[in-house]
Short mmCIF file of C-alpha atoms in Angstrom, two decimals:
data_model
loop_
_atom_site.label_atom_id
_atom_site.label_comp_id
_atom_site.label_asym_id
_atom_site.label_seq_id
_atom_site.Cartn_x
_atom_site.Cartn_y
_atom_site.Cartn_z
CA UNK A 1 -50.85 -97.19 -113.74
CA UNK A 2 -50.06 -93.53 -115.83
CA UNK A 3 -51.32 -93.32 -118.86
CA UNK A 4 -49.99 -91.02 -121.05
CA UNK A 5 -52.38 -89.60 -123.05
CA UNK A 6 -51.77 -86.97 -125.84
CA UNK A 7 -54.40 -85.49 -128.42
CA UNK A 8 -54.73 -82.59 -130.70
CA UNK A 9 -57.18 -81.42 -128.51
CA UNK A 10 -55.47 -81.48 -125.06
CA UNK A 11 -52.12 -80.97 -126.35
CA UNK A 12 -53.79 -77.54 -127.75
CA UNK A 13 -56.20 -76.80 -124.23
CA UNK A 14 -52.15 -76.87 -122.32
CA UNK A 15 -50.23 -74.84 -124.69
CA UNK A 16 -52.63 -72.36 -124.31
CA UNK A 17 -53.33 -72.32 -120.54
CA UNK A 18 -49.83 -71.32 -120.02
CA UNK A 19 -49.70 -69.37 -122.67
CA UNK A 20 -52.62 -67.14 -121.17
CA UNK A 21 -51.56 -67.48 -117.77
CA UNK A 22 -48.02 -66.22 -118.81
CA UNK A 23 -49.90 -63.38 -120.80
CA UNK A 24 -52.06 -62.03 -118.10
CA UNK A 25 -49.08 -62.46 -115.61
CA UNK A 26 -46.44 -60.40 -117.66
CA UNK A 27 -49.67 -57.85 -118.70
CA UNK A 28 -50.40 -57.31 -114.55
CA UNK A 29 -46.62 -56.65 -114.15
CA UNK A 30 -46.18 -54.17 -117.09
CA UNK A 31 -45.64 -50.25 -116.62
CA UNK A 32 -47.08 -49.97 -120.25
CA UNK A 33 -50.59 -49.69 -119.46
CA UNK A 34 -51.31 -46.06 -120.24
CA UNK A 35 -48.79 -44.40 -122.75
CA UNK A 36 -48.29 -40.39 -121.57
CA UNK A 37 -48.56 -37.45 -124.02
CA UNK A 38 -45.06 -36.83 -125.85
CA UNK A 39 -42.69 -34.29 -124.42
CA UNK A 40 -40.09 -32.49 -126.37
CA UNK A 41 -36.91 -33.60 -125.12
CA UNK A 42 -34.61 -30.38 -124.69
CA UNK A 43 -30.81 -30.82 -124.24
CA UNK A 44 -29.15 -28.49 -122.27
CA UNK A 45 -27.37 -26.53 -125.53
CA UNK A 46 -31.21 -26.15 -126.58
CA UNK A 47 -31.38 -28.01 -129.01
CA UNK A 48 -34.42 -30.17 -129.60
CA UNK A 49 -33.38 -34.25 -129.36
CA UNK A 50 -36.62 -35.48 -130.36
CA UNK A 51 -40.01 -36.28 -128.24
CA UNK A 52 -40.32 -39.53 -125.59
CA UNK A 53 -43.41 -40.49 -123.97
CA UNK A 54 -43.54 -41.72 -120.34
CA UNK A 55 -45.72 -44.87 -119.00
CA UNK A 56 -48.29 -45.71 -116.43
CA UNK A 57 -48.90 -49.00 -114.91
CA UNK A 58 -50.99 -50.37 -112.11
CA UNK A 59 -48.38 -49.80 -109.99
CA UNK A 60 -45.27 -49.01 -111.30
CA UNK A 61 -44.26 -46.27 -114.24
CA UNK A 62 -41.49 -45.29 -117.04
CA UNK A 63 -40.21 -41.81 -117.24
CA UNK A 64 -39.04 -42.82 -120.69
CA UNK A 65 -40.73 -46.22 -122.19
CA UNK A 66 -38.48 -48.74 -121.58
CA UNK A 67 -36.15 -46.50 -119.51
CA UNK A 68 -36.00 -45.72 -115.96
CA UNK A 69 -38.93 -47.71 -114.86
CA UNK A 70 -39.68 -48.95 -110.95
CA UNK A 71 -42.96 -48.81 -108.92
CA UNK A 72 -44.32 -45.46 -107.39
CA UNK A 73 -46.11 -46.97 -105.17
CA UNK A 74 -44.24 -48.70 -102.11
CA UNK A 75 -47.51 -49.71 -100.64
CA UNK A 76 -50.56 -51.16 -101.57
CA UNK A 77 -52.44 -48.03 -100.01
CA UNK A 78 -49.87 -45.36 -102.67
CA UNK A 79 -51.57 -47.35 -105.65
CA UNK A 80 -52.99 -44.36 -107.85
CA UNK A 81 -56.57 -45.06 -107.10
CA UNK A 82 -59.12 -47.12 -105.13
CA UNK A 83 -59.88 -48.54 -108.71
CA UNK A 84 -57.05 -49.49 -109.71
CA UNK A 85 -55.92 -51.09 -105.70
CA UNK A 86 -59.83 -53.03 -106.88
CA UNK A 87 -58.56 -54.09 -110.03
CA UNK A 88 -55.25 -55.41 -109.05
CA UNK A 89 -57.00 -56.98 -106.40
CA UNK A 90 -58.80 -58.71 -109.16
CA UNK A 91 -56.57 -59.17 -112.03
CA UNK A 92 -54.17 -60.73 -109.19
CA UNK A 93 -56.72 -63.54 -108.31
CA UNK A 94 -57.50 -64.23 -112.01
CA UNK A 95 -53.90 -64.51 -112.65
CA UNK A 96 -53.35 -66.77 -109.45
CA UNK A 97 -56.04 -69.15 -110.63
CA UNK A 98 -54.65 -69.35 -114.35
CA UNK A 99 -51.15 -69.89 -112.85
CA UNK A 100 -52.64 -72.77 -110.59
CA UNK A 101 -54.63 -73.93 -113.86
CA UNK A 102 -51.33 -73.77 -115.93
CA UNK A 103 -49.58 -76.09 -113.41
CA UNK A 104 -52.50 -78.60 -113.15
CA UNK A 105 -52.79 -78.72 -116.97
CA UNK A 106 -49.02 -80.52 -117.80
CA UNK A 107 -50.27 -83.36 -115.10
CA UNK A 108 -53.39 -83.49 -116.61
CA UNK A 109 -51.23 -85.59 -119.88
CA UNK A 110 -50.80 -88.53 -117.18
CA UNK A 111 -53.60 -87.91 -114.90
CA UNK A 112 -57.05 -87.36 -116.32
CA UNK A 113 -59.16 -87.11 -112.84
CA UNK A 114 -58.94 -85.42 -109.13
CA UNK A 115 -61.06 -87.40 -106.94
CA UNK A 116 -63.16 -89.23 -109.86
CA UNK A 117 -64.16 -85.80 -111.74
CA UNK A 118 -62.33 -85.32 -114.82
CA UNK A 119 -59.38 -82.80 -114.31
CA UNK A 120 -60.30 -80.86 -117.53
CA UNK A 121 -63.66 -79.65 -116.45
CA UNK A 122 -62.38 -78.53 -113.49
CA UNK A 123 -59.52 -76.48 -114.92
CA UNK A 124 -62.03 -75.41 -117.26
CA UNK A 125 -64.69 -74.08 -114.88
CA UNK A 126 -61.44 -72.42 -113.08
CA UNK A 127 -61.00 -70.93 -116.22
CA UNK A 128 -64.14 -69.50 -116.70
CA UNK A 129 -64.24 -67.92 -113.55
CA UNK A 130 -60.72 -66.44 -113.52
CA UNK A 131 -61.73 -65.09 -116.74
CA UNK A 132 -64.66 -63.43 -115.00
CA UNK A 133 -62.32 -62.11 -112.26
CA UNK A 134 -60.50 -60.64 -115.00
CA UNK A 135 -62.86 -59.12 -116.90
CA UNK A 136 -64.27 -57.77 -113.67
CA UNK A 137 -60.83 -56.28 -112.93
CA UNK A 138 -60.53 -54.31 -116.80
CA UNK A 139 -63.60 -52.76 -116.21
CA UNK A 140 -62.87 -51.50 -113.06
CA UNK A 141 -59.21 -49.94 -114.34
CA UNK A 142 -60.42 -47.37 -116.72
CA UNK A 143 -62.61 -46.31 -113.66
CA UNK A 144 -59.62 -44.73 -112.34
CA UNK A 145 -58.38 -42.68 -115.01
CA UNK A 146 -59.42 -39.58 -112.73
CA UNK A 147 -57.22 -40.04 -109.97
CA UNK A 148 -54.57 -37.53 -109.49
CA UNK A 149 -51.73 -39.42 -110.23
CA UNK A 150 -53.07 -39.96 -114.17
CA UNK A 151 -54.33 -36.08 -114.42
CA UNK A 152 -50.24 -35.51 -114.18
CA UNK A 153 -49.21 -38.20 -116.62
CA UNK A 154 -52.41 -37.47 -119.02
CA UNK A 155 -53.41 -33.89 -118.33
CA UNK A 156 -56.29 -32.22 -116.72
CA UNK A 157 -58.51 -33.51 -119.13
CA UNK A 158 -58.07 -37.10 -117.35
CA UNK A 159 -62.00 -38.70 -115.96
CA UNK A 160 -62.94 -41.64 -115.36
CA UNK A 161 -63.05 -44.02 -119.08
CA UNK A 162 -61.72 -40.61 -120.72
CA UNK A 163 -57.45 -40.85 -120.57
CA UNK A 164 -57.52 -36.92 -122.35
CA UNK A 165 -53.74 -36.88 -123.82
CA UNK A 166 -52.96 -40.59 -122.81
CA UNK A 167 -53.05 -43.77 -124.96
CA UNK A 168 -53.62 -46.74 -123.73
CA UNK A 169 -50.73 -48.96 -123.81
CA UNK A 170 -49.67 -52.86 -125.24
CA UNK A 171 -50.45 -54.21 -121.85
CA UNK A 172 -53.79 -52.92 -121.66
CA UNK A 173 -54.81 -54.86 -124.87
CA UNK A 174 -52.28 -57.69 -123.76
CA UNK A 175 -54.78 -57.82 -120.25
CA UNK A 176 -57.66 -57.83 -122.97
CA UNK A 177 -56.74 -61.00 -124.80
CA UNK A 178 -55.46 -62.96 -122.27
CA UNK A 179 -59.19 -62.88 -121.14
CA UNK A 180 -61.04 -63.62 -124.37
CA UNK A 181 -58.27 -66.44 -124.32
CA UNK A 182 -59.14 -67.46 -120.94
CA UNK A 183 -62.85 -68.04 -121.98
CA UNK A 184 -61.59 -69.76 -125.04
CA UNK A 185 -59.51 -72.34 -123.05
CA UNK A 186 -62.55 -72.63 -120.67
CA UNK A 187 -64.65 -74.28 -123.55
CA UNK A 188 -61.36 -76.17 -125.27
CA UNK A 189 -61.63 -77.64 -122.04
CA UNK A 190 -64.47 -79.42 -122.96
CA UNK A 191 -62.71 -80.61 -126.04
CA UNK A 192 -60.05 -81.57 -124.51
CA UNK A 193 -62.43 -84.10 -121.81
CA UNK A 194 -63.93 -85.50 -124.79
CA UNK A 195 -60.91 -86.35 -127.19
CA UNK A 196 -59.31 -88.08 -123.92
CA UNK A 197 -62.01 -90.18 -123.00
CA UNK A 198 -63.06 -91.08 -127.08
CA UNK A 199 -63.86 -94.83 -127.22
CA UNK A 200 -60.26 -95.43 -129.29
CA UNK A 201 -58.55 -94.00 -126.26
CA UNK A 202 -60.20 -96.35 -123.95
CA UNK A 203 -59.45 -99.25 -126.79
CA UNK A 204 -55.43 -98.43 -126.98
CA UNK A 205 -55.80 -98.42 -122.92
CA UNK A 206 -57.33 -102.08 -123.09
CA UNK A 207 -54.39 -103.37 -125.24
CA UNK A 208 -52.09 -101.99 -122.28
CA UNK A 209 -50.34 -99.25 -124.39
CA UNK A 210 -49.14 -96.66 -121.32
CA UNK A 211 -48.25 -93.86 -123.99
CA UNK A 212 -51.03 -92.96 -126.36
CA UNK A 213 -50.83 -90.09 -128.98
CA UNK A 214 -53.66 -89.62 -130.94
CA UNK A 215 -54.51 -86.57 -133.78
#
């Protein structure tokens, strides 16, 4: 028989697993990971219609922010750098296993275990190592700020964990979050094991209630 079983706890542990796994997911896909230095935008009557910056992303870029954005790269192999084609690499597994996480996480209100072990502590060692993926995957992007490809968008200036005229970008910090969240759900997931398996859950079970909602 499904028991339905809602708490604080849990109820909280879900929201946020999809909430981080749509945050990294939205973060990978971004252009706005490195911000370009403004440029003077010159109308043809030479007169001077304000400044725009352009945008970098893993793979894909803005000649405007917010306008007239599509990948550069057609192939894995055109990504900017060997860094970044690392990182994505990366970021794209962490994501995967968040997704995967996300998914398991609504069941995990009816069904509590996967073969006898409890469903949240395996979600939440998933968790913890998709947030090491991650974090391995941000480290390895700034890495790459010396590829050519960033020295035209940033200036010659551009080195490795030195963007010169660049600033990093909403996605960047969005990519940052998600992973301190990540770690975050990985120990609510403890929480979450513990508030569902209290002795007043296994009490309301015994008096054959199916849906049980508990602060």
């Amino acid at each position: 028989m499904c028991h339905v079983i809602v708490t604080c706890r849990s109820m909280l542990w879900t929201l946020l697993s999809i909430v981080v796994a749509f945050s990294e997911l939205i973060a990978f896909m971004s252009p706005d990971w490195l911000l370009g230095s403004p440029h003077s935008d010159t109308e043809g009557n030479g007169v001077d219609s304000g400044e725009y910056r352009s945008s970098l992303g893993l793979y894909n870029r803005c000649l405007r922010i917010g306008v007239s954005c599509g990948p550069y790269a057609d192939t894995f192999g055109e990504v900017a750098s060997g860094f970044w084609q690392a990182a994505m690499l990366f970021l794209a597994a962490g994501t995967f296993v968040l997704g995967l996480v996300a998914c398991i996480s609504i069941f995990s209100l009816c069904f509590q275990s996967i073969l006898k072990k409890s469903i949240f502590n395996i979600c939440g060692l998933l968790q913890a190592i998709a947030g090491l993926l991650l974090m391995v995957g941000l480290m390895l992007y700034p890495a790459g700020w010396g590829s050519q490809k960033v020295i035209v968008y940033c200036g010659a200036e551009a080195a490795p964990f030195r963007p010169a005229n660049c600033s990093l970008g909403w996605a960047f910090y969005a990519a940052i979050g998600g992973t301190l969240a990540t770690f975050l759900c990985a120990v609510l997931s403890a929480q979450a094991e513990i508030a569902t398996s209290s002795d007043k859950v296994q009490e309301e079970i015994e008096e054959g209630k199916s849906l049980i909602c508990l602060l």
